C-alpha cells in the first residue's frame, strides 16, 4: 500500500542578500579566495577528513569544483566563475574576488540596486573601451617575433601557484618547456583555417622538476617491454611506418553480449572463434604492410605474438585520452570494429623509438610534423604534481588565447590600480548628459564609481598576505608593496624598489599614497600615464582575454546577485 | 563542506609534522634502534627499523600526516634511501619554523629565505663531491697499502693516488706503523679497511689479533669483537649486526664458507676489479651483513661484466629470497634464482640434478580460469555438455600437460599462480612448475636460455622453449641441504645467467622484513652512487659544511648580487622583507642540520647532546678560523676525525671506514623535507569535502569549523 504525504509548501526568502547568514557565508568565501591569491597566497588542503588523498592548492579551479555550498547566492557566484575558468583557465580567483568585493561594496551604498547596476554597467563600458584602446596604459603588445613576452606570461602563471613548490631555476626550466611545447603545436605553414596542435602531459611523479622535458610526438607507456631486442618494424616503400589505430578492444572478449544468454554446444569455444577472427585481422594487417598497431584497449597475447613474428609492433592500452591526438598526428582513423578493416583508415609515422624515463618505458611515436608533442612533467610529490599540471594546462591555454589576441595586461595588481585611477579620473570629468543617460544624480554616480574602484583595488590588496602596506602612485597608477614591519612614513621611495608588475622603478618621485581600505576618503586623480618604456624583461603579465572576460563576468554576476529578490526553495 | 583555520600562531599542521617526526629520531644514523609498533586493538606488533615502515605503521588521518606519508613513499620509490633523513629534517625544520612564527617572521619571508638558503647550500656542498673514479682509486689504494708497506715499496701505492693532497696524506700513513712512531690517528681508517678485507675471507674474528700482525693497538679494538684492548661497545654496534651482537662470531666464520663456496670474497690483492666492493663498504654505514652480501654480488657482476661488456652493477639482476629458520650467518649470494618449492617437488628437483633442462616462461597464471588482463569473462554463455563424465577442467589439464610433454618442457617458470591439480600432474610427469616468479627473473632466463615468455600454453611452439637451465636443491654454506619444514629452497640456474639471488636468512620472523629492507637500501645506495657518478663525503661532512655556509650567509649584509636577484625575481616586496628576517630564518634552516648532526652523534656514540653540541661548535669555529671551511672539512674527513672530538670520551673509537653518501638521494631528501614543511606552512586552512557536515557539526570539535 502506498502512503501519501502532503507536500510541503516551498519556502520563500525575500531579499536574500540582507540576511545575516548569506553575508557571513559570502564574506567567508571571499576570505578563502582572497587568501589564495597571488604568488604569496596561502594554500588550502582539500581532503575528506578520513585519510586518503590531500589536494594542496591555491587555484580556483581546484577549490571551486570541490566546494559544495548550501546557499543559492554562493552557488550562482561559483557557477559563473567556474564557467569563466572553463573557457579561459586563468583569472578565476580575480573574477571571484572582484565579484565578492563588488557585491559587498555596492550593498553598503544604500542606493537602489537598479541604479547601481545601471551606473556600474556604464563604468564597465568605460573600462572595456579603455582596455581596447591603443591609449591603454596597462596593456602591452605581445611580439611573437621574440619569446620574451611569452616567457613572461608563462612565468607569471607558474609563480602565482606556490603549491607547485618550484624554485627559480625550476620555474625558468618549466617556462621554457611550456613555451617550447606551445611553439611545437603551432603549424609551420599558416593557412586561413590553421588549427593548433596539442600538447599531451605525461605524468612522471616523484622525479625532480628539472628532469621534465618536451618531445615531439606521443609517448605510450609500455610496462613490460624487452629493451634488449632492437626494434624491427616493417616500413613502407616511402620509408614511413604504416600505423593502424584501434579503439575497440582486441582482447578477444567482444562476443560478450550486453544481456541475454548464449547457449553453445560443448566443444565449441567462442573464445577460439573470436581469437581466429582476431588472427584474421592480424593477417590482413600484415598483408597491408602495417608496421605498427596501436590499440586503445588490450590486444590478445596470441595476436601480439603473431604480429611480432611478422615484425609488426603491437602497442596496447594506449588509453582514451591519447586516441584523439594519435589519430590527428598520424592521420589514421580509429578502427571501431575488427570486422571491417578499410585500408583508408591507416595513417603514417616517421619513426618509432623506445624512450626510458626513470623506471618507466615508453614507445615514442615520432610524427612527420610536430603539431602534437608530449610534455613529460615531473614533480616531487603527488599533490605538487597535480597543482603543477593544472598550472601548465593554464599556461598552455593562455598562450593559445594570446595567439588569438596578441595583448597582455600588466600583472602584480598594477592593472587593477591603474584601472581604478583611470575610472576615478574619468568619473570626475563626466558631462551632465552622462548622468541623465543613467537616470542618476552626480553624487550617486560618484559613490558607485568609488565602490567600483575600491573593489578593483581590493583585488590588488589581496595580493598581500603579510602585514605590509600597499601603495599606489599618482603618476602611473601602479601598485607598490611595502614589506611588513615599517611604520607608515612619508618617504616611501626608500622602502619600495619596483611596482608589482616590475615595469616602473622608484627612480623618480611618483607621489605614492596608501591604497586605502574600505573607508578611506576618495582621492582626485589625474589620468594615469602610460609607462615610458613598455618592454622590459621579467615583467609580471596577465592574460588579456582572460582578465577582460573576468572583469565582465564579475560585474555581471554581481549585478545578478544584487538583483535577487526572492529565493524559492522546494522543501520536499 | 567545512572549513578549518589552521594558521593560528601555533600552526597545527607543523605541530603534527613535528610530533610524527619525533618518532623517527632513533632511526637516524648508522646505529639505529628498532621499534616495536603495537596495534592496541589487535595487540599485534611489528618490528620496524626504518622511516618508511614507521610511517606505514602509523595512523595518519590528518592532512599533514598524509602529505608526510606521500613524501616519504615518494623518496622510497625513487631512492630507497634517505627516508630517515627526510623524516628527521621535516621534524627539525617544522620546529624551527614554528619558532620563527613565534617571532612574527612573515610566512613569505620564511618561504623565500629558506628555499634560497637550501639552494645555496646544495651548490656549496658540491665541493664535497668526489667522483666514483677517484673514490675507487682512493679506497683501493688504501686497501693495497699494507701489502706495499710490508714489502717496503710504498711508491706503488702512492703512484695511483688521485691527487697530491691525498698523496701527502697517504705517504704519511704508509710510513706510520713501522718506520715512524705512531704520531696521529690518521692512519687508522686505512688500516682498518685493509684488515676487514683481509679478515673476512680468511678467518673469524676470534683469531684476528694473531693473524694480522702489524696492528696498532687502536686498530685492534676495531676488529676485535671480544674487545681485547679497549672497551668497544660502541664499535660493536657500528661494525656488526647491530641488533643481536652475539651472532657476530658465527656469522663471520660461516661467511667465509659462503664466499669460498660460491664466490670469491673481496680480498686485498684483487683490488682493481673489486673497487665497487670497497665503495659498497664505504656506503654501507655500518650495515655489515648486507655489505658482505653486496660485495660478493658486485664481484660476481663485475667479473661477468669483464667478459660480456655489460654494465658493472645492475640492480635488475638481483633478487632476494628470504629463508626463515636459518641463523643469519647463512645469508649469502647465489648465482641464479633461489626460491622455495613444496616438498612434493623435491623428488623432481633431485631427478633433474646435473641435467640440462628445457625451460618455458609463462607471463601470467597457469590456471584454467585465467585470462590475460583486460579480458572480460562473459557470464552469460552456457555450454551444453553431452558427455557429463568429461569435466571441463580435466580436459584442460590433459591438454596443457600434453602440450608440455610434446615440447619436452622440463621446467616452467610462471609469473602468477599455478593450478594445484596441474602441479600434481606435472610432478607425476617430472615437470617442475615454479610460481610467483618476477618479471625480471623471467627476462634473465629468457636472455640466456632463448626462451620467450608466453601468456597461454596454447600459444606454445618450439621457438618459445629455451634450453640449458639447471635445477638443484639449494645448499647452505656448510653443504647441508635445507629442510625448513613446509618449503624447500631450490636454485635454478643456467650457464651465463646474470641473475643473482641474495639469500637472506634469520631465525626471527619479525626481523625478516627488516633485513630485506636493509639489504635493498644498500643495493640502491650503490646503484645511485654509480648513477650519480659521484658521492658525498659522509660522516657529517656535508651537513657541517652547510652549517658553516649558513653562518657565513647570515653574517653577510645584503649584497649587490642579491639586489640583482631582486631585479630578476621582480618580487620586490618578498625580497625586501626577506632581508629583514634573513638571519633569523637562516638560523632556523641551520638548526635542522645541527639537530641532525647532534642526534646522529648521540645515537652512534652515546655521547650526551651537550658533548655533541660542543664538538660540532668546535669544528664550526675551527672551520671558520681556517678561512676555507671546505678545505678544513676535507682535511678532517681525510684524517677520519670529523665529529669525533679528539678530547672527547670516545676518541679513537670510530676510526676505520671512510664513509660516503649518495649525492642526489641526500640533497633530494633535504629538498623534499623542506618542500613538505613549506607546503604545510603556507597552508592556512583545511577544507573538508564530502558529505560529513552533520558529523562534523555534532563532533566535539565543531567549534573549530566554519560552514559555507
mmCIF file of C-alpha atoms in Angstrom, chain B residues 413-621:
data_model
loop_
_atom_site.group_PDB
_atom_site.id
_atom_site.type_symbol
_atom_site.label_atom_id
_atom_site.label_comp_id
_atom_site.label_asym_id
_atom_site.label_seq_id
_atom_site.Cartn_x
_atom_site.Cartn_y
_atom_site.Cartn_z
ATOM 1 C CA UNK B 413 58.649 -20.508 -14.520
ATOM 2 C CA UNK B 414 55.239 -18.890 -14.012
ATOM 3 C CA UNK B 415 54.740 -15.237 -13.197
ATOM 4 C CA UNK B 416 51.432 -15.803 -11.429
ATOM 5 C CA UNK B 417 49.778 -18.713 -9.698
ATOM 6 C CA UNK B 418 49.666 -22.345 -10.784
ATOM 7 C CA UNK B 419 46.627 -24.603 -10.610
ATOM 8 C CA UNK B 420 47.287 -27.231 -7.940
ATOM 9 C CA UNK B 421 45.952 -30.126 -9.951
ATOM 10 C CA UNK B 422 48.232 -29.257 -12.824
ATOM 11 C CA UNK B 423 51.114 -29.051 -10.401
ATOM 12 C CA UNK B 424 50.382 -32.603 -9.197
ATOM 13 C CA UNK B 425 50.076 -33.975 -12.706
ATOM 14 C CA UNK B 426 53.321 -32.280 -13.654
ATOM 15 C CA UNK B 427 55.166 -33.733 -10.677
ATOM 16 C CA UNK B 428 53.972 -37.156 -11.749
ATOM 17 C CA UNK B 429 55.387 -36.450 -15.202
ATOM 18 C CA UNK B 430 58.609 -34.969 -13.877
ATOM 19 C CA UNK B 431 57.912 -31.415 -14.875
ATOM 20 C CA UNK B 432 58.811 -28.708 -12.396
ATOM 21 C CA UNK B 433 56.453 -25.727 -12.109
ATOM 22 C CA UNK B 434 57.619 -22.721 -10.142
ATOM 23 C CA UNK B 435 55.076 -19.989 -9.451
ATOM 24 C CA UNK B 436 55.258 -16.315 -8.465
ATOM 25 C CA UNK B 437 58.400 -15.555 -10.435
ATOM 26 C CA UNK B 438 59.003 -11.857 -11.028
ATOM 27 C CA UNK B 439 59.273 -10.326 -14.463
ATOM 28 C CA UNK B 440 62.992 -9.567 -14.283
ATOM 29 C CA UNK B 441 63.721 -13.189 -13.393
ATOM 30 C CA UNK B 442 61.748 -14.312 -16.436
ATOM 31 C CA UNK B 443 63.688 -11.855 -18.581
ATOM 32 C CA UNK B 444 67.035 -13.067 -17.230
ATOM 33 C CA UNK B 445 66.240 -16.681 -18.032
ATOM 34 C CA UNK B 446 64.848 -15.658 -21.394
ATOM 35 C CA UNK B 447 68.115 -13.931 -22.176
ATOM 36 C CA UNK B 448 70.395 -16.883 -21.533
ATOM 37 C CA UNK B 449 68.183 -19.846 -22.474
ATOM 38 C CA UNK B 450 66.497 -18.364 -25.521
ATOM 39 C CA UNK B 451 63.039 -18.900 -24.056
ATOM 40 C CA UNK B 452 60.378 -16.279 -24.765
ATOM 41 C CA UNK B 453 57.600 -15.568 -22.298
ATOM 42 C CA UNK B 454 54.116 -16.647 -23.405
ATOM 43 C CA UNK B 455 50.765 -15.961 -21.781
ATOM 44 C CA UNK B 456 48.970 -19.201 -22.628
ATOM 45 C CA UNK B 457 50.289 -22.693 -23.115
ATOM 46 C CA UNK B 458 48.139 -22.893 -26.245
ATOM 47 C CA UNK B 459 50.392 -20.264 -27.837
ATOM 48 C CA UNK B 460 53.328 -22.561 -27.488
ATOM 49 C CA UNK B 461 55.598 -23.502 -30.350
ATOM 50 C CA UNK B 462 59.099 -24.858 -30.314
ATOM 51 C CA UNK B 463 60.788 -21.490 -30.684
ATOM 52 C CA UNK B 464 59.489 -20.331 -27.323
ATOM 53 C CA UNK B 465 61.133 -23.079 -25.329
ATOM 54 C CA UNK B 466 64.610 -22.399 -24.062
ATOM 55 C CA UNK B 467 67.261 -24.861 -23.050
ATOM 56 C CA UNK B 468 70.199 -25.197 -20.753
ATOM 57 C CA UNK B 469 68.560 -24.491 -17.399
ATOM 58 C CA UNK B 470 69.643 -26.409 -14.329
ATOM 59 C CA UNK B 471 67.943 -27.049 -11.027
ATOM 60 C CA UNK B 472 69.369 -28.216 -7.750
ATOM 61 C CA UNK B 473 68.472 -28.105 -4.121
ATOM 62 C CA UNK B 474 69.877 -25.000 -2.543
ATOM 63 C CA UNK B 475 72.551 -25.925 -0.079
ATOM 64 C CA UNK B 476 73.707 -23.775 2.748
ATOM 65 C CA UNK B 477 77.335 -22.886 3.063
ATOM 66 C CA UNK B 478 78.156 -25.921 5.135
ATOM 67 C CA UNK B 479 76.928 -28.135 2.354
ATOM 68 C CA UNK B 480 73.756 -29.034 4.167
ATOM 69 C CA UNK B 481 70.568 -29.112 2.138
ATOM 70 C CA UNK B 482 67.824 -27.219 3.815
ATOM 71 C CA UNK B 483 64.674 -28.661 5.142
ATOM 72 C CA UNK B 484 62.693 -25.830 6.566
ATOM 73 C CA UNK B 485 59.603 -27.862 7.121
ATOM 74 C CA UNK B 486 56.992 -26.764 4.667
ATOM 75 C CA UNK B 487 59.010 -25.290 1.850
ATOM 76 C CA UNK B 488 62.347 -26.238 0.384
ATOM 77 C CA UNK B 489 64.765 -23.791 -1.247
ATOM 78 C CA UNK B 490 65.908 -24.729 -4.728
ATOM 79 C CA UNK B 491 68.288 -22.996 -7.074
ATOM 80 C CA UNK B 492 67.531 -22.571 -10.747
ATOM 81 C CA UNK B 493 70.427 -21.529 -12.905
ATOM 82 C CA UNK B 494 71.626 -21.516 -16.445
ATOM 83 C CA UNK B 495 75.010 -21.094 -17.998
ATOM 84 C CA UNK B 496 75.971 -17.428 -18.050
ATOM 85 C CA UNK B 497 72.902 -16.215 -16.217
ATOM 86 C CA UNK B 498 73.367 -12.660 -14.984
ATOM 87 C CA UNK B 499 70.831 -13.131 -12.199
ATOM 88 C CA UNK B 500 71.918 -13.349 -8.583
ATOM 89 C CA UNK B 501 69.846 -14.193 -5.565
ATOM 90 C CA UNK B 502 70.685 -12.753 -2.204
ATOM 91 C CA UNK B 503 69.552 -15.438 0.200
ATOM 92 C CA UNK B 504 68.626 -13.706 3.429
ATOM 93 C CA UNK B 505 68.297 -15.849 6.482
ATOM 94 C CA UNK B 506 67.189 -15.268 10.013
ATOM 95 C CA UNK B 507 65.652 -17.271 12.756
ATOM 96 C CA UNK B 508 63.491 -14.421 13.928
ATOM 97 C CA UNK B 509 60.387 -13.919 11.860
ATOM 98 C CA UNK B 510 59.905 -10.270 12.764
ATOM 99 C CA UNK B 511 63.397 -9.411 11.551
ATOM 100 C CA UNK B 512 62.920 -10.809 8.067
ATOM 101 C CA UNK B 513 61.368 -7.697 6.582
ATOM 102 C CA UNK B 514 63.913 -5.532 8.294
ATOM 103 C CA UNK B 515 66.860 -7.469 6.932
ATOM 104 C CA UNK B 516 65.420 -7.434 3.442
ATOM 105 C CA UNK B 517 64.806 -3.666 3.617
ATOM 106 C CA UNK B 518 68.336 -3.021 4.780
ATOM 107 C CA UNK B 519 69.793 -5.127 2.022
ATOM 108 C CA UNK B 520 67.855 -3.280 -0.657
ATOM 109 C CA UNK B 521 68.749 0.073 0.838
ATOM 110 C CA UNK B 522 72.406 -0.745 0.446
ATOM 111 C CA UNK B 523 71.950 -2.141 -3.058
ATOM 112 C CA UNK B 524 70.258 1.055 -4.128
ATOM 113 C CA UNK B 525 72.851 3.233 -2.445
ATOM 114 C CA UNK B 526 75.493 1.657 -4.624
ATOM 115 C CA UNK B 527 73.210 1.868 -7.646
ATOM 116 C CA UNK B 528 72.599 5.582 -7.131
ATOM 117 C CA UNK B 529 76.260 6.253 -6.426
ATOM 118 C CA UNK B 530 77.127 4.722 -9.793
ATOM 119 C CA UNK B 531 74.283 6.568 -11.483
ATOM 120 C CA UNK B 532 75.352 9.877 -9.984
ATOM 121 C CA UNK B 533 78.955 9.014 -10.832
ATOM 122 C CA UNK B 534 79.920 10.741 -7.614
ATOM 123 C CA UNK B 535 79.458 10.523 -3.875
ATOM 124 C CA UNK B 536 79.469 12.889 -0.957
ATOM 125 C CA UNK B 537 81.901 12.670 1.870
ATOM 126 C CA UNK B 538 79.889 11.078 4.646
ATOM 127 C CA UNK B 539 80.075 11.126 8.364
ATOM 128 C CA UNK B 540 78.529 14.559 8.763
ATOM 129 C CA UNK B 541 80.955 16.403 6.480
ATOM 130 C CA UNK B 542 78.220 17.690 4.191
ATOM 131 C CA UNK B 543 75.954 18.831 6.992
ATOM 132 C CA UNK B 544 78.848 20.541 8.716
ATOM 133 C CA UNK B 545 79.698 22.487 5.595
ATOM 134 C CA UNK B 546 76.042 23.527 5.265
ATOM 135 C CA UNK B 547 76.150 24.849 8.814
ATOM 136 C CA UNK B 548 79.285 26.831 8.216
ATOM 137 C CA UNK B 549 77.967 28.112 4.896
ATOM 138 C CA UNK B 550 74.770 29.344 6.516
ATOM 139 C CA UNK B 551 76.751 31.031 9.246
ATOM 140 C CA UNK B 552 78.516 32.934 6.531
ATOM 141 C CA UNK B 553 75.309 33.757 4.664
ATOM 142 C CA UNK B 554 73.676 35.049 7.816
ATOM 143 C CA UNK B 555 76.548 37.392 8.560
ATOM 144 C CA UNK B 556 76.652 38.688 5.007
ATOM 145 C CA UNK B 557 74.915 42.023 4.524
ATOM 146 C CA UNK B 558 72.620 42.348 1.536
ATOM 147 C CA UNK B 559 74.991 42.325 -1.370
ATOM 148 C CA UNK B 560 74.714 43.854 -4.780
ATOM 149 C CA UNK B 561 74.446 40.370 -6.174
ATOM 150 C CA UNK B 562 71.332 39.871 -4.131
ATOM 151 C CA UNK B 563 69.888 43.046 -5.463
ATOM 152 C CA UNK B 564 70.341 41.683 -8.916
ATOM 153 C CA UNK B 565 68.416 38.691 -7.776
ATOM 154 C CA UNK B 566 65.672 41.048 -6.680
ATOM 155 C CA UNK B 567 65.575 42.502 -10.113
ATOM 156 C CA UNK B 568 65.323 39.141 -11.723
ATOM 157 C CA UNK B 569 62.742 37.961 -9.318
ATOM 158 C CA UNK B 570 60.731 41.165 -9.746
ATOM 159 C CA UNK B 571 59.222 40.333 -6.454
ATOM 160 C CA UNK B 572 60.240 43.425 -4.556
ATOM 161 C CA UNK B 573 58.122 43.042 -1.500
ATOM 162 C CA UNK B 574 59.219 39.492 -0.884
ATOM 163 C CA UNK B 575 62.880 40.145 -1.328
ATOM 164 C CA UNK B 576 62.874 43.291 0.762
ATOM 165 C CA UNK B 577 61.076 41.720 3.671
ATOM 166 C CA UNK B 578 63.257 38.673 3.321
ATOM 167 C CA UNK B 579 66.436 40.619 4.029
ATOM 168 C CA UNK B 580 64.837 41.948 7.163
ATOM 169 C CA UNK B 581 64.386 38.491 8.630
ATOM 170 C CA UNK B 582 67.206 36.775 6.826
ATOM 171 C CA UNK B 583 69.395 35.852 9.726
ATOM 172 C CA UNK B 584 66.555 34.514 11.892
ATOM 173 C CA UNK B 585 65.272 32.306 9.107
ATOM 174 C CA UNK B 586 68.718 31.099 8.074
ATOM 175 C CA UNK B 587 69.353 30.096 11.675
ATOM 176 C CA UNK B 588 66.156 28.076 11.515
ATOM 177 C CA UNK B 589 67.397 26.348 8.377
ATOM 178 C CA UNK B 590 70.754 25.665 10.024
ATOM 179 C CA UNK B 591 69.133 24.257 13.125
ATOM 180 C CA UNK B 592 67.775 21.391 11.012
ATOM 181 C CA UNK B 593 71.248 20.183 10.093
ATOM 182 C CA UNK B 594 72.635 20.913 13.522
ATOM 183 C CA UNK B 595 69.958 18.819 15.178
ATOM 184 C CA UNK B 596 70.663 16.137 12.606
ATOM 185 C CA UNK B 597 74.350 16.033 13.496
ATOM 186 C CA UNK B 598 73.661 16.039 17.210
ATOM 187 C CA UNK B 599 71.188 13.203 17.001
ATOM 188 C CA UNK B 600 73.423 11.114 14.763
ATOM 189 C CA UNK B 601 76.271 11.616 17.187
ATOM 190 C CA UNK B 602 74.140 10.810 20.202
ATOM 191 C CA UNK B 603 72.755 7.712 18.526
ATOM 192 C CA UNK B 604 76.125 6.363 17.464
ATOM 193 C CA UNK B 605 78.446 7.272 20.276
ATOM 194 C CA UNK B 606 76.090 7.538 23.195
ATOM 195 C CA UNK B 607 77.511 10.992 23.775
ATOM 196 C CA UNK B 608 75.295 13.444 25.532
ATOM 197 C CA UNK B 609 73.689 16.144 23.471
ATOM 198 C CA UNK B 610 75.869 18.712 25.197
ATOM 199 C CA UNK B 611 79.073 16.905 24.272
ATOM 200 C CA UNK B 612 77.917 16.519 20.716
ATOM 201 C CA UNK B 613 76.996 20.174 20.580
ATOM 202 C CA UNK B 614 80.395 21.202 21.874
ATOM 203 C CA UNK B 615 82.069 19.063 19.288
ATOM 204 C CA UNK B 616 80.030 20.493 16.406
ATOM 205 C CA UNK B 617 80.641 24.041 17.594
ATOM 206 C CA UNK B 618 84.313 23.326 17.960
ATOM 207 C CA UNK B 619 84.538 22.182 14.355
ATOM 208 C CA UNK B 620 82.479 25.119 13.142
ATOM 209 C CA UNK B 621 84.745 27.544 14.913
#
